[in-house]
Short mmCIF file of C-alpha atoms and ligand atoms in Angstrom, two decimals:
data_model
loop_
_atom_site.label_atom_id
_atom_site.label_comp_id
_atom_site.label_asym_id
_atom_site.label_seq_id
_atom_site.Cartn_x
_atom_site.Cartn_y
_atom_site.Cartn_z
CA UNK A 18 121.56 84.51 149.80
CA UNK A 19 124.85 86.04 150.94
CA UNK A 20 125.04 89.75 151.69
CA UNK A 21 127.32 90.14 148.67
CA UNK A 22 124.80 88.49 146.30
CA UNK A 23 122.00 90.55 147.79
CA UNK A 24 123.95 93.76 147.20
CA UNK A 25 124.68 92.72 143.62
CA UNK A 26 120.99 91.92 142.96
CA UNK A 27 119.95 95.24 144.50
CA UNK A 28 122.44 97.09 142.31
CA UNK A 29 121.28 95.25 139.13
CA UNK A 30 117.63 96.08 139.83
CA UNK A 31 118.49 99.70 140.59
CA UNK A 32 120.54 99.92 137.37
CA UNK A 33 117.71 98.40 135.24
CA UNK A 34 115.13 100.75 136.75
CA UNK A 35 117.31 103.80 136.13
CA UNK A 36 117.82 102.79 132.45
CA UNK A 37 114.04 102.38 131.97
CA UNK A 38 113.36 105.67 133.77
CA UNK A 39 115.85 107.57 131.59
CA UNK A 40 114.40 105.98 128.48
CA UNK A 41 110.90 106.98 129.62
CA UNK A 42 112.03 110.59 130.03
CA UNK A 43 113.80 110.60 126.68
CA UNK A 44 110.83 109.12 124.80
CA UNK A 45 108.42 111.55 126.49
CA UNK A 46 110.67 114.42 125.43
CA UNK A 47 110.89 113.23 121.80
CA UNK A 48 107.11 112.84 121.62
CA UNK A 49 106.59 116.38 122.90
CA UNK A 50 108.20 117.67 119.72
CA UNK A 51 105.42 116.08 117.65
CA UNK A 52 102.77 118.00 119.61
CA UNK A 53 100.84 114.92 120.62
CA UNK A 54 97.88 115.88 122.75
CA UNK A 55 97.33 114.23 126.13
CA UNK A 56 99.58 112.67 128.72
CA UNK A 57 102.37 110.23 127.90
CA UNK A 58 101.80 107.13 130.03
CA UNK A 59 104.04 104.31 128.80
CA UNK A 60 106.25 102.83 126.12
CA UNK A 61 106.93 99.26 124.98
CA UNK A 62 109.55 97.90 122.57
CA UNK A 63 108.28 96.31 119.35
CA UNK A 64 110.97 93.82 118.48
CA UNK A 65 109.86 92.41 115.13
CA UNK A 66 112.01 94.34 112.64
CA UNK A 67 115.68 93.75 111.85
CA UNK A 68 116.53 97.38 111.14
CA UNK A 69 114.89 100.23 113.04
CA UNK A 70 114.34 100.64 116.78
CA UNK A 71 110.56 100.63 117.26
CA UNK A 72 108.46 101.60 120.28
CA UNK A 73 104.75 101.54 120.92
CA UNK A 74 103.94 104.71 122.88
CA UNK A 75 100.68 105.27 124.74
CA UNK A 76 99.02 108.58 125.56
CA UNK A 77 95.79 109.38 127.35
CA UNK A 78 93.72 112.28 126.07
CA UNK A 79 90.34 113.04 127.67
CA UNK A 80 90.30 109.52 129.13
CA UNK A 81 90.81 108.07 125.63
CA UNK A 82 93.83 105.87 124.96
CA UNK A 83 95.89 106.95 121.91
CA UNK A 84 98.71 104.79 120.61
CA UNK A 85 101.54 105.70 118.26
CA UNK A 86 104.57 103.99 116.79
CA UNK A 87 107.81 105.83 117.53
CA UNK A 88 110.82 104.78 115.46
CA UNK A 89 114.47 105.68 115.53
CA UNK A 90 115.57 105.47 111.91
CA UNK A 91 118.68 103.33 111.52
CA UNK A 92 121.21 105.83 110.19
CA UNK A 93 123.86 103.17 109.47
CA UNK A 94 121.41 101.67 106.97
CA UNK A 95 119.66 104.83 105.76
CA UNK A 96 122.16 107.55 104.96
CA UNK A 97 119.63 110.27 104.16
CA UNK A 98 116.61 110.05 106.52
CA UNK A 99 115.30 113.43 105.29
CA UNK A 100 114.89 112.22 101.71
CA UNK A 101 113.61 108.88 103.00
CA UNK A 102 110.79 110.67 104.84
CA UNK A 103 109.99 112.73 101.73
CA UNK A 104 109.56 109.45 99.81
CA UNK A 105 107.29 107.99 102.48
CA UNK A 106 105.10 111.07 102.75
CA UNK A 107 104.56 111.37 99.01
CA UNK A 108 103.82 107.64 98.69
CA UNK A 109 101.38 107.55 101.63
CA UNK A 110 99.61 110.70 100.35
CA UNK A 111 99.27 109.10 96.92
CA UNK A 112 97.75 105.96 98.43
CA UNK A 113 95.48 107.96 100.77
CA UNK A 114 93.90 109.66 97.77
CA UNK A 115 92.93 106.28 96.36
CA UNK A 116 91.42 104.77 99.49
CA UNK A 117 87.70 105.23 99.80
CA UNK A 118 86.96 104.26 103.41
CA UNK A 119 88.67 103.75 106.80
CA UNK A 120 91.79 105.58 105.58
CA UNK A 121 93.23 105.51 109.10
CA UNK A 122 93.43 101.68 109.06
CA UNK A 123 94.60 101.23 105.45
CA UNK A 124 97.59 103.50 105.14
CA UNK A 125 100.23 104.72 107.60
CA UNK A 126 99.74 108.25 108.87
CA UNK A 127 102.80 110.16 110.02
CA UNK A 128 102.76 113.09 112.44
CA UNK A 129 104.54 116.33 111.58
CA UNK A 130 107.27 117.85 113.72
CA UNK A 131 107.30 121.56 112.85
CA UNK A 132 107.71 121.59 109.05
CA UNK A 133 109.14 118.09 108.70
CA UNK A 134 108.12 114.55 109.54
CA UNK A 135 111.10 113.75 111.76
CA UNK A 136 112.79 115.01 114.90
CA UNK A 137 116.60 115.11 115.26
CA UNK A 138 117.84 114.55 118.82
CA UNK A 139 121.08 115.91 120.30
CA UNK A 140 122.98 112.81 119.13
CA UNK A 141 121.81 113.38 115.53
CA UNK A 142 119.39 110.45 115.62
CA UNK A 143 116.30 110.81 113.46
CA UNK A 144 112.95 109.91 115.02
CA UNK A 145 109.50 109.68 113.45
CA UNK A 146 106.03 109.00 114.79
CA UNK A 147 102.99 107.51 113.11
CA UNK A 148 99.63 106.28 114.25
CA UNK A 149 99.47 102.78 115.67
CA UNK A 150 96.73 100.79 113.95
CA UNK A 151 94.64 99.34 116.78
CA UNK A 152 93.61 95.68 116.80
CA UNK A 153 96.25 94.79 114.25
CA UNK A 154 98.74 91.97 114.12
CA UNK A 155 101.71 90.85 111.99
CA UNK A 156 102.84 87.30 111.24
CA UNK A 157 106.40 86.06 110.88
CA UNK A 158 104.99 82.82 109.63
CA UNK A 159 101.35 82.77 108.44
CA UNK A 160 99.10 80.34 110.32
CA UNK A 161 96.80 79.47 107.42
CA UNK A 162 96.35 79.80 103.65
CA UNK A 163 93.83 82.65 103.97
CA UNK A 164 96.53 84.76 105.59
CA UNK A 165 98.96 83.84 102.82
CA UNK A 166 96.40 84.90 100.20
CA UNK A 167 95.80 88.17 102.05
CA UNK A 168 99.52 88.98 102.28
CA UNK A 169 99.95 88.38 98.54
CA UNK A 170 96.82 90.42 97.82
CA UNK A 171 98.04 93.35 99.95
CA UNK A 172 101.50 93.47 98.33
CA UNK A 173 99.85 93.22 94.90
CA UNK A 174 97.45 96.00 95.77
CA UNK A 175 100.36 98.17 96.84
CA UNK A 176 101.75 97.77 93.29
CA UNK A 177 98.40 98.83 91.83
CA UNK A 178 98.11 101.91 94.03
CA UNK A 179 101.52 103.09 92.88
CA UNK A 180 101.30 102.06 89.23
CA UNK A 181 100.70 105.70 88.22
CA UNK A 182 103.18 107.21 90.71
CA UNK A 183 105.97 109.27 89.13
CA UNK A 184 109.15 107.18 89.61
CA UNK A 185 111.44 110.18 89.28
CA UNK A 186 110.01 111.60 92.53
CA UNK A 187 111.60 108.81 94.55
CA UNK A 188 115.04 109.06 96.13
CA UNK A 189 117.03 105.76 96.29
CA UNK A 190 117.14 105.27 100.07
CA UNK A 191 119.71 102.48 99.78
CA UNK A 192 121.89 102.50 96.69
CA UNK A 193 121.92 99.19 94.76
CA UNK A 194 119.67 97.64 97.39
CA UNK A 195 118.58 94.71 95.21
CA UNK A 196 121.51 94.73 92.82
CA UNK A 197 122.30 91.08 93.43
CA UNK A 198 125.46 91.27 91.32
CA UNK A 199 126.86 93.95 93.63
CA UNK A 200 125.65 92.00 96.68
CA UNK A 201 127.66 89.03 95.37
CA UNK A 202 130.79 91.16 94.85
CA UNK A 203 130.44 92.52 98.38
CA UNK A 204 130.34 88.96 99.72
CA UNK A 205 133.54 88.04 97.93
CA UNK A 206 135.17 91.26 99.13
CA UNK A 207 134.16 90.57 102.74
CA UNK A 208 135.48 87.02 102.45
CA UNK A 209 138.84 88.38 101.25
CA UNK A 210 138.96 90.94 104.04
CA UNK A 211 137.95 88.36 106.63
CA UNK A 212 137.97 91.16 109.18
CA UNK A 213 136.50 89.04 111.97
CA UNK A 214 138.31 85.76 111.29
CA UNK A 215 135.07 84.00 110.45
CA UNK A 216 136.01 82.80 106.96
CA UNK A 217 137.01 79.30 108.01
CA UNK A 218 133.60 78.74 109.64
CA UNK A 219 131.62 79.77 106.57
CA UNK A 220 133.61 78.04 103.84
CA UNK A 221 130.90 75.46 102.94
CA UNK A 222 128.18 78.10 102.70
CA UNK A 223 130.47 80.44 100.79
CA UNK A 224 131.37 77.83 98.19
CA UNK A 225 127.71 76.95 97.76
CA UNK A 226 126.80 80.59 97.11
CA UNK A 227 129.71 80.90 94.66
CA UNK A 228 128.45 77.81 92.83
CA UNK A 229 125.02 79.46 92.38
CA UNK A 230 126.52 82.75 91.19
CA UNK A 231 124.45 82.78 87.97
CA UNK A 232 121.38 83.71 90.07
CA UNK A 233 123.01 87.04 90.93
CA UNK A 234 122.93 88.39 87.39
CA UNK A 235 119.54 87.21 86.14
CA UNK A 236 117.40 90.30 86.82
CA UNK A 237 120.23 92.81 86.48
CA UNK A 238 120.89 91.57 82.94
CA UNK A 239 117.18 91.82 82.09
CA UNK A 240 117.05 95.41 83.32
CA UNK A 241 120.27 96.39 81.60
CA UNK A 242 118.93 95.03 78.30
CA UNK A 243 115.70 96.98 78.84
CA UNK A 244 113.64 93.77 78.72
CA UNK A 245 111.64 94.61 81.84
CA UNK A 246 110.49 98.02 83.14
CA UNK A 247 111.22 99.80 86.38
CA UNK A 248 108.30 100.33 88.73
CA UNK A 249 107.73 101.70 92.20
CA UNK A 250 108.43 98.72 94.43
CA UNK A 251 108.27 98.20 98.18
CA UNK A 252 111.51 96.20 98.23
CA UNK A 253 111.02 94.65 101.67
CA UNK A 254 107.96 92.50 101.20
CA UNK A 255 108.45 90.01 103.97
CA UNK A 256 105.46 88.55 105.73
CA UNK A 257 105.66 90.70 108.87
CA UNK A 258 105.51 93.89 106.82
CA UNK A 259 101.77 93.42 106.28
CA UNK A 260 99.34 94.40 109.04
CA UNK A 261 96.23 92.26 109.57
CA UNK A 262 93.04 92.90 111.49
CA UNK A 263 93.38 90.81 114.65
CA UNK A 264 89.76 89.57 114.51
CA UNK A 265 88.91 89.12 110.83
CA UNK A 266 92.51 88.25 109.78
CA UNK A 267 91.97 90.40 106.67
CA UNK A 268 95.00 92.36 105.56
CA UNK A 269 94.89 96.09 106.33
CA UNK A 270 98.00 97.68 104.86
CA UNK A 271 101.62 97.28 103.94
CA UNK A 272 104.04 98.83 106.47
CA UNK A 273 107.80 99.47 106.67
CA UNK A 274 108.00 101.88 103.74
CA UNK A 275 111.68 102.86 104.10
CA UNK A 276 112.78 101.06 100.96
CA UNK A 277 109.96 102.12 98.64
CA UNK A 278 111.88 103.19 95.54
CA UNK A 279 112.56 102.34 91.92
CA UNK A 280 112.69 98.58 91.40
CA UNK A 281 111.32 95.66 89.46
CA UNK A 282 108.33 93.45 90.09
CA UNK A 283 110.48 90.36 90.71
CA UNK A 284 111.95 91.97 93.84
CA UNK A 285 108.57 92.29 95.55
CA UNK A 286 107.13 89.04 94.23
CA UNK A 287 110.27 87.00 94.99
CA UNK A 288 110.97 88.47 98.42
CA UNK A 289 107.45 87.89 99.65
CA UNK A 290 107.31 84.39 98.17
CA UNK A 291 110.54 83.34 99.92
CA UNK A 292 109.36 84.86 103.19
CA UNK A 293 105.69 83.81 103.19
CA UNK A 294 106.08 80.32 101.72
CA UNK A 295 108.91 79.18 103.98
CA UNK A 296 107.71 76.65 106.53
CA UNK A 297 110.06 78.12 109.18
CA UNK A 298 111.24 81.41 110.64
CA UNK A 299 114.23 83.12 109.03
CA UNK A 300 116.54 81.95 111.81
CA UNK A 301 115.42 78.32 112.11
CA UNK A 302 118.30 76.27 113.52
CA UNK A 303 117.04 72.88 112.38
CA UNK A 304 117.47 73.31 108.63
CA UNK A 305 115.90 69.89 107.96
CA UNK A 306 112.53 71.47 108.87
CA UNK A 307 112.83 74.21 106.24
CA UNK A 308 110.74 73.79 103.12
CA UNK A 309 109.12 75.91 100.42
CA UNK A 310 105.43 75.17 100.74
CA UNK A 311 103.81 74.95 97.30
CA UNK A 312 100.28 75.16 98.75
CA UNK A 313 101.20 78.49 100.28
CA UNK A 314 102.83 79.58 97.03
CA UNK A 315 99.58 78.81 95.24
CA UNK A 316 97.58 81.02 97.62
CA UNK A 317 100.23 83.72 97.53
CA UNK A 318 100.21 83.81 93.69
CA UNK A 319 96.42 83.86 93.71
CA UNK A 320 96.43 86.98 95.94
CA UNK A 321 99.37 88.82 94.38
CA UNK A 322 98.55 88.15 90.74
CA UNK A 323 94.81 88.85 91.16
CA UNK A 324 95.92 92.45 91.74
CA UNK A 325 98.84 92.72 89.33
CA UNK A 326 98.29 90.49 86.32
CA UNK A 327 96.64 93.26 84.30
CA UNK A 328 99.48 95.72 84.82
CA UNK A 329 102.42 93.39 84.14
CA UNK A 330 104.16 93.19 80.76
CA UNK A 331 104.62 89.84 79.03
CA UNK A 332 108.34 89.80 79.86
CA UNK A 333 107.64 90.54 83.50
CA UNK A 334 105.23 87.62 83.62
CA UNK A 335 107.55 85.13 81.93
CA UNK A 336 110.54 86.06 84.10
CA UNK A 337 108.71 85.96 87.42
CA UNK A 338 109.38 82.27 88.05
CA UNK A 339 113.03 82.80 89.07
CA UNK A 340 112.25 85.61 91.54
CA UNK A 341 111.81 83.46 94.70
CA UNK A 342 115.21 81.82 94.09
CA UNK A 343 117.00 85.08 93.26
CA UNK A 344 115.65 86.93 96.30
CA UNK A 345 116.38 83.99 98.60
CA UNK A 346 119.91 83.80 97.17
CA UNK A 347 120.37 87.54 97.64
CA UNK A 348 119.32 87.40 101.28
CA UNK A 349 121.60 84.43 101.99
CA UNK A 350 124.44 86.47 100.46
CA UNK A 351 123.53 89.52 102.58
CA UNK A 352 123.32 87.57 105.86
CA UNK A 353 126.65 85.83 105.19
CA UNK A 354 128.32 89.11 104.20
CA UNK A 355 127.12 90.76 107.41
CA UNK A 356 128.36 87.79 109.44
CA UNK A 357 131.81 88.09 107.83
CA UNK A 358 131.79 91.86 108.45
CA UNK A 359 131.04 91.40 112.16
CA UNK A 360 127.24 91.97 112.24
CA UNK A 361 127.16 95.64 111.36
CA UNK A 362 123.85 95.77 109.49
CA UNK A 363 121.15 93.39 110.77
CA UNK A 364 120.08 93.43 114.44
CA UNK A 365 121.36 90.23 116.05
CA UNK A 366 120.11 88.52 119.21
CA UNK A 367 123.23 86.38 119.64
CA UNK A 368 126.72 85.96 118.19
CA UNK A 369 125.99 83.50 115.39
CA UNK A 370 122.57 84.90 114.46
CA UNK A 371 123.52 86.10 110.98
CA UNK A 372 125.31 82.82 110.23
CA UNK A 373 122.21 80.83 111.27
CA UNK A 374 120.05 83.09 109.10
CA UNK A 375 122.36 82.54 106.12
CA UNK A 376 122.26 78.75 106.61
CA UNK A 377 118.45 78.84 106.79
CA UNK A 378 118.18 80.85 103.54
CA UNK A 379 120.54 78.42 101.80
CA UNK A 380 118.39 75.49 102.94
CA UNK A 381 115.32 77.31 101.62
CA UNK A 382 117.03 78.14 98.32
CA UNK A 383 117.77 74.45 97.73
CA UNK A 384 114.08 73.63 98.22
CA UNK A 385 112.99 76.45 95.93
CA UNK A 386 115.33 75.25 93.19
CA UNK A 387 114.06 71.66 93.55
CA UNK A 388 110.50 72.93 93.06
CA UNK A 389 111.23 75.12 90.06
CA UNK A 390 108.78 73.37 87.75
CA UNK A 391 105.95 73.49 90.28
CA UNK A 392 106.69 77.18 90.81
CA UNK A 393 106.45 77.86 87.07
CA UNK A 394 103.17 75.97 86.73
CA UNK A 395 101.62 77.73 89.70
CA UNK A 396 102.45 81.16 88.31
CA UNK A 397 101.00 80.20 84.90
CA UNK A 398 97.77 79.09 86.58
CA UNK A 399 97.09 82.63 87.84
CA UNK A 400 98.21 84.68 84.83
P1 ADP B 4 111.60 97.45 110.80
O1 ADP B 4 112.01 98.39 109.69
O2 ADP B 4 112.61 97.42 111.88
O3 ADP B 4 111.25 96.11 110.26
P2 ADP B 4 108.72 98.02 110.99
O4 ADP B 4 108.33 99.34 110.42
O5 ADP B 4 108.45 96.84 110.13
O6 ADP B 4 110.27 98.08 111.46
O7 ADP B 4 107.96 97.85 112.38
C1 ADP B 4 108.30 96.82 113.29
C2 ADP B 4 107.02 96.16 113.84
O8 ADP B 4 106.19 97.14 114.50
C3 ADP B 4 106.10 95.56 112.77
O9 ADP B 4 106.48 94.26 112.38
C4 ADP B 4 104.72 95.59 113.45
O10 ADP B 4 104.57 94.46 114.29
C5 ADP B 4 104.78 96.84 114.33
N1 ADP B 4 104.14 98.01 113.68
C6 ADP B 4 104.75 98.88 112.87
N2 ADP B 4 103.90 99.84 112.44
C7 ADP B 4 102.70 99.58 113.02
C8 ADP B 4 101.41 100.25 113.01
N3 ADP B 4 101.18 101.39 112.33
N4 ADP B 4 100.41 99.70 113.71
C9 ADP B 4 100.63 98.56 114.41
N5 ADP B 4 101.81 97.91 114.49
C10 ADP B 4 102.85 98.40 113.81
C1 GN1 B 5 115.21 93.68 106.92
O1 GN1 B 5 113.30 95.83 108.28
P1 GN1 B 5 112.90 94.43 108.09
O2 GN1 B 5 113.18 93.58 109.27
O3 GN1 B 5 111.47 94.35 107.62
C2 GN1 B 5 115.84 94.15 105.61
C3 GN1 B 5 115.29 93.33 104.44
C4 GN1 B 5 115.57 91.85 104.68
C5 GN1 B 5 114.95 91.46 106.03
C6 GN1 B 5 115.27 90.04 106.37
C7 GN1 B 5 116.18 97.83 104.91
O4 GN1 B 5 113.81 93.90 106.87
O5 GN1 B 5 115.93 93.73 103.24
O6 GN1 B 5 115.01 91.08 103.65
O7 GN1 B 5 115.46 92.30 107.10
N1 GN1 B 5 115.56 95.56 105.40
C8 GN1 B 5 116.55 96.40 105.04
O8 GN1 B 5 114.60 89.68 107.53
O9 GN1 B 5 117.69 96.03 104.81
MG1 MG B 6 109.67 95.44 109.08
#
């Protein structure tokens, strides 16, 4: 190694250590504001989510290890973190009152910071802390049908817990979040703007999504006609938003409650079906491997509908079959829009990440549409 290379390596290592050290100090300082007892010993990044910045922080109190999840709320995505935290606290309190045992493992528990449940740092970032659920695990892609059943069951149970929750208490944390018609308009607008000169690259995917435009209006028309009711919905029911016990592989609780707000059942059912029943990760590059697994869909429906079938109206039941396609379409539209806009919304690991995600959702949508009849029959079996 030349002296010059050695000096560069030394500088890089020094630079990396100083970033980690400053981060350590900053995280320790933020945690202090939540009055956590004990000594702060370390932090790790939890990289699963596409939105918030998440850290696992470890404290030692009287020789006992205590772990917490520290999150910086994404303020580009969530414009009013104060109201968002009000939603989460009232929803988690409501659920807590219904759980009979092991409350600490079956609902998220947030720590107060003075009179609120967030801390604002000197750059106006909002931070929150909640208890880490020990011996838990999440799955991007479930390894077996029991896990699929459990994920469906847990999202269904979440609906049941909140069936008697007063909808008017919830603030819309993201306006028109699942308004697929507006999502479609935004895509067309971004294509016109072409602010990052990416239009030429996406023209095949864009024309496909335009050709399937009728999917965008299906649920919005039903709501506008008053054919289906509003409910409290989670709105982000992808597979890795359910925590499982690492040993028994039983589901523990639904996490990532930022988007809990007024919605319709198809959003939660469809979003989890497209996420859980896909044979690949959301950013699979080899689209020929992507399929919608009907065996998984069967187990998912079994779990979800075992919890919800008695609370759903007839119209909700008969319109459920299109939900996996609509939610998959919506996500393809969102990924492509964000790609055209220059990756402002979703966290990206590399330049083309959003484009690859959009292509993967389109591949999945085609499979879902091919299996429409099987999807309908499976839903009927469990209603
Ligand atoms: P995002 O909004 O970015 O998706 P999440 O709230 O879903 O963030 O958290 C990201 C990841 O952190 C989860 O997928 C999960 O692996 C882990 N996690 C979050 N909350 C907990 C918790 N209470 N206990 C254990 N792990 C958690
Ligand atoms: C985001 O936060 P996370 O990673 O669970 C997004 C969802 C998308 C999902 C796609 C608030 O979910 O709507 O379906 O990415 N959440 C928000 O992976 O936009
Ligand atoms: Mg998440």
